[in-house]
Short mmCIF file of C-alpha atoms in Angstrom, two decimals:
data_model
loop_
_atom_site.label_atom_id
_atom_site.label_comp_id
_atom_site.label_asym_id
_atom_site.label_seq_id
_atom_site.Cartn_x
_atom_site.Cartn_y
_atom_site.Cartn_z
CA MET Q 175 86.27 107.68 122.55
CA LEU Q 176 85.94 103.72 121.95
CA VAL Q 177 89.42 102.06 121.34
CA LEU Q 178 88.98 98.40 119.55
CA GLY Q 179 91.75 96.02 119.16
CA ASP Q 180 91.90 93.09 116.43
CA ALA Q 181 88.59 92.17 115.82
CA HIS Q 182 88.27 89.50 112.92
CA ALA Q 183 84.48 90.11 112.55
CA ASP Q 184 84.18 88.05 109.43
CA ASP Q 185 83.04 85.30 111.93
CA PRO Q 186 79.54 85.72 113.55
CA ALA Q 187 80.72 85.33 117.13
CA ASN Q 188 83.66 87.69 116.60
CA ARG Q 189 81.21 90.11 115.26
CA ARG Q 190 78.80 89.84 118.22
CA ALA Q 191 81.45 90.54 120.45
CA LEU Q 192 82.49 93.54 118.36
CA PHE Q 193 79.10 94.92 118.69
CA ALA Q 194 78.38 94.01 122.05
CA ALA Q 195 81.82 96.19 122.59
CA TYR Q 196 80.03 99.21 120.74
CA ARG Q 197 76.71 98.69 123.02
CA ASP Q 198 78.60 98.44 126.03
CA ALA Q 199 80.74 101.71 125.94
CA ASP Q 200 77.97 103.92 124.07
CA ALA Q 201 80.51 105.89 122.46
CA ASP Q 202 80.27 108.63 119.74
CA VAL Q 203 83.65 107.50 117.95
CA ALA Q 204 85.85 104.72 117.58
CA LEU Q 205 89.46 103.80 116.88
CA GLN Q 206 90.21 100.41 115.70
CA LEU Q 207 93.27 98.44 115.23
CA GLY Q 208 93.28 96.50 112.06
CA ASP Q 209 91.90 92.90 111.11
CA LEU Q 210 88.49 94.60 111.12
CA LEU Q 211 87.14 92.48 108.73
CA TYR Q 212 83.59 93.81 108.86
CA TYR Q 213 82.76 97.50 107.66
CA ASP Q 214 79.15 97.94 108.35
CA LEU Q 215 79.53 99.85 111.93
CA PRO Q 216 77.23 101.70 114.21
CA ILE Q 217 78.92 105.06 114.76
CA PRO Q 218 82.17 106.31 113.13
CA THR Q 219 85.10 104.31 113.49
CA TYR Q 220 88.36 105.45 112.38
CA PHE Q 221 91.04 102.35 111.55
CA ILE Q 222 93.78 100.98 110.05
CA ALA Q 223 94.08 97.88 108.08
CA GLY Q 224 95.68 94.99 109.35
CA ASN Q 225 96.91 91.70 107.79
CA ASN Q 226 93.63 90.27 107.33
CA GLU Q 227 91.19 92.17 105.75
CA ASP Q 228 88.75 92.15 102.53
CA PHE Q 229 91.15 94.03 100.40
CA ASP Q 230 88.98 94.96 97.58
CA THR Q 231 86.89 97.17 100.23
CA ILE Q 232 90.09 98.31 101.86
CA ASP Q 233 91.21 99.48 98.29
CA ALA Q 234 87.78 101.20 97.91
CA LEU Q 235 88.33 102.87 100.87
CA ARG Q 236 91.90 104.07 100.09
CA HIS Q 237 90.38 105.45 96.96
CA GLY Q 238 87.56 107.42 98.32
CA CYS Q 239 84.76 105.18 98.88
CA VAL Q 240 83.15 105.88 102.07
CA GLU Q 241 79.64 104.61 102.05
CA ASN Q 242 77.61 101.61 100.62
CA SER Q 243 75.94 98.53 101.03
CA VAL Q 244 79.03 97.07 102.68
CA VAL Q 245 80.29 100.13 104.35
CA THR Q 246 79.05 102.25 106.71
CA ASN Q 247 80.66 104.72 109.23
CA ALA Q 248 84.17 102.70 108.54
CA PHE Q 249 87.04 105.28 107.55
CA LEU Q 250 90.24 103.88 106.71
CA LEU Q 251 93.83 105.66 107.93
CA THR Q 252 96.40 104.55 105.55
CA ASP Q 253 98.98 107.27 105.79
CA GLU Q 254 97.72 110.81 107.33
CA ALA Q 255 96.44 112.44 110.25
CA VAL Q 256 92.78 113.29 111.36
CA GLU Q 257 91.60 115.47 114.08
CA ILE Q 258 88.92 113.92 116.49
CA GLU Q 259 87.24 115.07 119.75
CA GLY Q 260 90.71 117.56 119.78
CA LEU Q 261 93.22 114.84 118.94
CA ARG Q 262 95.17 114.54 115.74
CA ILE Q 263 95.47 110.64 115.54
CA ALA Q 264 97.39 109.41 112.77
CA GLY Q 265 97.48 105.37 110.95
CA LEU Q 266 99.70 103.42 109.21
CA SER Q 267 97.62 100.57 107.87
CA GLY Q 268 99.14 96.89 107.24
CA ASN Q 269 102.12 94.93 108.07
CA TYR Q 270 105.74 94.89 106.94
CA ALA Q 271 107.25 92.32 104.61
CA PRO Q 272 111.03 93.15 103.49
CA THR Q 273 110.51 91.97 100.14
CA GLN Q 274 107.52 94.63 99.25
CA PHE Q 275 108.84 97.50 101.14
CA GLU Q 276 110.45 99.03 98.16
CA ARG Q 277 108.03 98.58 95.91
CA PRO Q 278 105.06 101.03 94.50
CA ARG Q 279 101.76 100.40 96.09
CA THR Q 280 100.52 100.32 92.72
CA ASN Q 281 102.55 97.34 92.01
CA LEU Q 282 101.06 95.24 95.09
CA GLN Q 283 98.42 92.30 93.74
CA GLY Q 284 96.22 90.12 95.83
CA GLU Q 285 97.38 89.51 99.21
CA ARG Q 286 100.08 91.15 99.31
CA ARG Q 287 97.76 94.29 99.34
CA ARG Q 288 97.94 93.93 103.51
CA HIS Q 289 101.90 95.22 103.31
CA PHE Q 290 102.51 98.83 104.08
CA VAL Q 291 105.47 100.53 101.63
CA ARG Q 292 108.25 103.09 102.09
CA GLY Q 293 106.16 105.67 100.18
CA ASP Q 294 103.32 104.90 103.25
CA VAL Q 295 106.03 105.64 105.70
CA GLU Q 296 107.70 108.79 104.34
CA ARG Q 297 104.26 110.57 103.52
CA LEU Q 298 103.21 109.55 107.30
CA LYS Q 299 106.89 110.88 108.70
CA GLN Q 300 105.76 113.99 107.33
CA VAL Q 301 102.77 114.71 109.35
CA GLU Q 302 102.91 117.05 112.13
CA ASP Q 303 101.64 117.83 115.70
CA VAL Q 304 100.62 113.70 116.21
CA ASP Q 305 99.08 112.81 119.51
CA VAL Q 306 98.14 109.15 118.72
CA LEU Q 307 99.69 107.13 116.47
CA LEU Q 308 98.17 103.55 115.34
CA THR Q 309 99.80 100.89 113.92
CA HIS Q 310 99.30 97.01 113.03
CA GLU Q 311 102.95 96.30 113.47
CA ALA Q 312 104.86 97.07 116.74
CA PRO Q 313 108.09 98.81 117.84
CA HIS Q 314 111.09 96.81 119.00
CA GLY Q 315 110.65 95.73 122.95
CA LEU Q 316 107.14 95.60 122.89
CA PRO Q 317 106.72 92.50 125.56
CA VAL Q 318 104.14 90.37 123.96
CA GLU Q 319 104.55 86.53 123.70
CA GLU Q 320 105.47 85.36 120.19
CA SER Q 321 107.63 82.73 118.65
CA TYR Q 322 109.56 85.40 116.50
CA GLU Q 323 111.25 88.64 117.28
CA VAL Q 324 108.95 91.68 117.46
CA GLY Q 325 109.59 94.91 116.29
CA CYS Q 326 109.87 96.97 113.18
CA GLU Q 327 112.59 99.36 112.39
CA HIS Q 328 109.80 101.54 110.45
CA ILE Q 329 107.81 101.84 113.03
CA ASP Q 330 110.80 102.79 115.06
CA GLU Q 331 111.34 105.61 112.62
CA LEU Q 332 107.81 106.60 113.13
CA LEU Q 333 108.19 106.81 116.35
CA GLU Q 334 111.13 109.13 116.36
CA ALA Q 335 109.73 111.31 113.47
CA LEU Q 336 106.56 111.92 114.98
CA ASP Q 337 106.87 111.75 118.93
CA PRO Q 338 103.37 111.03 119.50
CA ASP Q 339 101.94 110.80 123.33
CA LEU Q 340 100.66 107.38 122.64
CA CYS Q 341 100.99 104.61 120.18
CA LEU Q 342 98.56 101.91 119.99
CA VAL Q 343 99.09 98.47 118.18
CA GLY Q 344 97.24 95.96 117.09
CA HIS Q 345 97.86 92.28 115.59
CA HIS Q 346 99.28 90.41 118.70
CA HIS Q 347 96.22 90.14 120.45
CA GLU Q 348 97.74 90.93 123.79
CA HIS Q 349 97.73 93.62 126.28
CA ALA Q 350 101.06 94.68 126.64
CA GLU Q 351 102.55 98.51 127.64
CA MET Q 352 106.18 99.84 126.99
CA GLU Q 353 107.57 103.37 126.53
CA TYR Q 354 109.68 104.15 123.66
CA GLY Q 355 111.52 107.50 124.15
CA GLU Q 356 108.74 109.83 125.22
CA THR Q 357 105.92 107.42 124.10
CA ARG Q 358 103.44 105.31 125.76
CA VAL Q 359 103.05 102.39 123.54
CA VAL Q 360 100.26 99.76 124.18
CA SER Q 361 99.31 96.87 122.44
CA LEU Q 362 95.91 95.96 122.93
CA ALA Q 363 93.89 92.48 123.40
CA ALA Q 364 91.42 91.11 120.66
CA VAL Q 365 87.70 92.92 120.77
CA GLY Q 366 86.46 89.41 121.90
CA GLU Q 367 88.40 89.87 125.45
CA ARG Q 368 88.48 93.73 125.89
CA TYR Q 369 87.35 96.91 125.04
CA TYR Q 370 89.16 100.22 125.76
CA GLU Q 371 88.07 103.81 126.20
CA LEU Q 372 90.34 106.87 125.73
CA ASP Q 373 90.09 110.09 127.45
CA PRO Q 374 90.98 112.72 124.94
CA ALA Q 375 92.08 115.64 127.59
CA THR Q 376 94.33 113.41 129.13
CA LEU Q 377 94.83 110.03 127.11
CA GLU Q 378 94.36 107.60 129.62
CA LEU Q 379 92.94 104.35 128.53
CA SER Q 380 91.22 102.05 130.26
CA SER Q 381 89.58 98.70 129.55
CA SER Q 382 86.67 96.62 130.76
CA PRO Q 383 85.74 93.34 129.52
CA THR Q 384 83.83 92.46 126.48
CA PRO Q 385 80.38 91.30 127.79
CA SER Q 386 79.13 88.13 126.46
CA SER Q 387 76.98 88.79 123.27
#
């Protein structure tokens, strides 16, 4: 199973790197951790929205659009779980904004659609038997280099409620690992640098340099 970090594939060079990773991995299915920004993909790709997306397309996906001239093989995970190659994979789309968290999702307009809200988190907490959790925000303690304190209490709450074996995190464009309780947490490098492969049987995660496009 191919696993991809942030892509920012609205940029042509980043898009070439994204497709180079797909070609090199030669997988049947992929997971992607947000900031995708290009949704016409070569294989089924289950992704979470990041804080940089085409939010009109994201809204269309939230409301059931799965195939059109812009969207092919892109399946959005918002506050739910799906079964992929024998794994229960859940995802929370968006990033955290304290000023928006208590608002109904229908009240988020424009760029504010990038955020998750309490309703998203509470619905996801009800999902059972999660093996892998995808988030764009990180839990507390993730050792990435940022100019601000990394960690969101609502991601902490999800890890405590769902107790997944593995949590994959986007947003930081940096590989880093930690343990949160019994969960292995891995922040992924951006696609332009590396792509990852996940063994569904063992949850072993390996990575390879993204080849030159």
